[in-house]
Amino acid sequence: MAATLILVLEPLTFTILKKELRKNIKKGDAQLTMQKWDEQTYWKHLTEFRRNKGLITLPMTIPRVEYYVALKNNESLCGQGIYFRNDTATETAIWRKPNAPYFAGDWLKWRIMQDAKLRGMKQYDFAGVSDYKQKWGGTILDNGLKENKPNPLRILRPIHRLLVKKGLIK
């Protein structure tokens, strides 16, 4: 069973963030811009990122997903898909260039959270738990992905296993 980290957006303000996050966001404000990309362009970058890590990416369309990208001097650094459903914004399809400054991901995530709040989202679902994600705070929910917050990309796991078993991919 999976666990996920949920962050309630309404009381979330810049001043209550940890010092490290505030510092990274300020760096990003001085150097980065955010764009939304179309699905095809985004998945091209995501596929390249995953290929460099030895992973495959099957093309797919996920309803209600928007793709955000952090740029520095018009060069894309990292991206994140956000699945909007009911009152929750859920992370999906994240990529980052190896040469991207570390603060770019924090800055982009913060900007996405602000956008989600403006759209009336009440929660931000990190779609899993890791040390990186936990620095944002929030509450860990056991079985959250399975029972409460379905992740549309989970459907790919059995397909991937089958393709590996048949020897069609590594």
GROMACS .gro file of C-alpha atoms in nm, residues 23-92:
model
   70
   23LYS     CA    1   1.585   3.124   0.029
   24ASN     CA    2   1.536   2.900  -0.277
   25ILE     CA    3   1.213   3.075  -0.375
   26LYS     CA    4   1.378   3.418  -0.349
   27LYS     CA    5   1.664   3.295  -0.572
   28GLY     CA    6   1.408   3.170  -0.820
   29ASP     CA    7   1.215   3.496  -0.815
   30ALA     CA    8   1.534   3.677  -0.916
   31GLN     CA    9   1.634   3.435  -1.196
   32LEU     CA   10   1.343   3.225  -1.322
   33THR     CA   11   1.018   3.249  -1.510
   34MET     CA   12   0.732   3.001  -1.532
   35GLN     CA   13   0.547   2.892  -1.842
   36LYS     CA   14   0.272   2.645  -1.915
   37TRP     CA   15   0.352   2.407  -2.197
   38ASP     CA   16   0.129   2.204  -2.422
   39GLU     CA   17   0.116   1.830  -2.361
   40GLN     CA   18   0.322   1.728  -2.666
   41THR     CA   19   0.616   1.961  -2.589
   42TYR     CA   20   0.612   1.867  -2.222
   43TRP     CA   21   0.611   1.492  -2.286
   44LYS     CA   22   0.902   1.528  -2.529
   45HIS     CA   23   1.114   1.672  -2.244
   46LEU     CA   24   0.980   1.423  -1.989
   47THR     CA   25   1.063   1.130  -2.220
   48GLU     CA   26   1.418   1.256  -2.274
   49PHE     CA   27   1.468   1.301  -1.897
   50ARG     CA   28   1.338   0.950  -1.823
   51ARG     CA   29   1.540   0.794  -2.109
   52ASN     CA   30   1.859   0.942  -1.959
   53LYS     CA   31   1.768   0.767  -1.633
   54GLY     CA   32   1.710   0.436  -1.813
   55LEU     CA   33   1.332   0.454  -1.783
   56ILE     CA   34   1.061   0.436  -2.046
   57THR     CA   35   0.770   0.673  -2.089
   58LEU     CA   36   0.459   0.566  -2.270
   59PRO     CA   37   0.274   0.846  -2.446
   60MET     CA   38  -0.061   0.918  -2.292
   61THR     CA   39  -0.317   1.188  -2.238
   62ILE     CA   40  -0.433   1.262  -1.885
   63PRO     CA   41  -0.743   1.481  -1.852
   64ARG     CA   42  -0.721   1.785  -1.627
   65VAL     CA   43  -0.340   1.792  -1.623
   66GLU     CA   44  -0.153   2.115  -1.684
   67TYR     CA   45   0.222   2.129  -1.746
   68TYR     CA   46   0.437   2.393  -1.575
   69VAL     CA   47   0.802   2.463  -1.660
   70ALA     CA   48   1.071   2.675  -1.491
   71LEU     CA   49   1.297   2.863  -1.731
   72LYS     CA   50   1.616   3.064  -1.695
   73ASN     CA   51   1.708   3.283  -1.992
   74ASN     CA   52   1.450   3.092  -2.200
   75GLU     CA   53   1.617   2.756  -2.123
   76SER     CA   54   1.387   2.498  -1.964
   77LEU     CA   55   1.524   2.365  -1.635
   78CYS     CA   56   1.251   2.150  -1.484
   79GLY     CA   57   0.886   2.075  -1.523
   80GLN     CA   58   0.592   1.939  -1.336
   81GLY     CA   59   0.250   1.818  -1.442
   82ILE     CA   60  -0.039   1.894  -1.210
   83TYR     CA   61  -0.358   1.692  -1.210
   84PHE     CA   62  -0.653   1.903  -1.093
   85ARG     CA   63  -0.942   1.708  -0.945
   86ASN     CA   64  -1.212   1.826  -0.707
   87ASP     CA   65  -1.027   2.041  -0.451
   88THR     CA   66  -0.683   1.880  -0.490
   89ALA     CA   67  -0.382   1.953  -0.711
   90THR     CA   68  -0.170   1.636  -0.751
   91GLU     CA   69   0.187   1.615  -0.882
   92THR     CA   70   0.259   1.396  -1.183
   0.00000   0.00000   0.00000
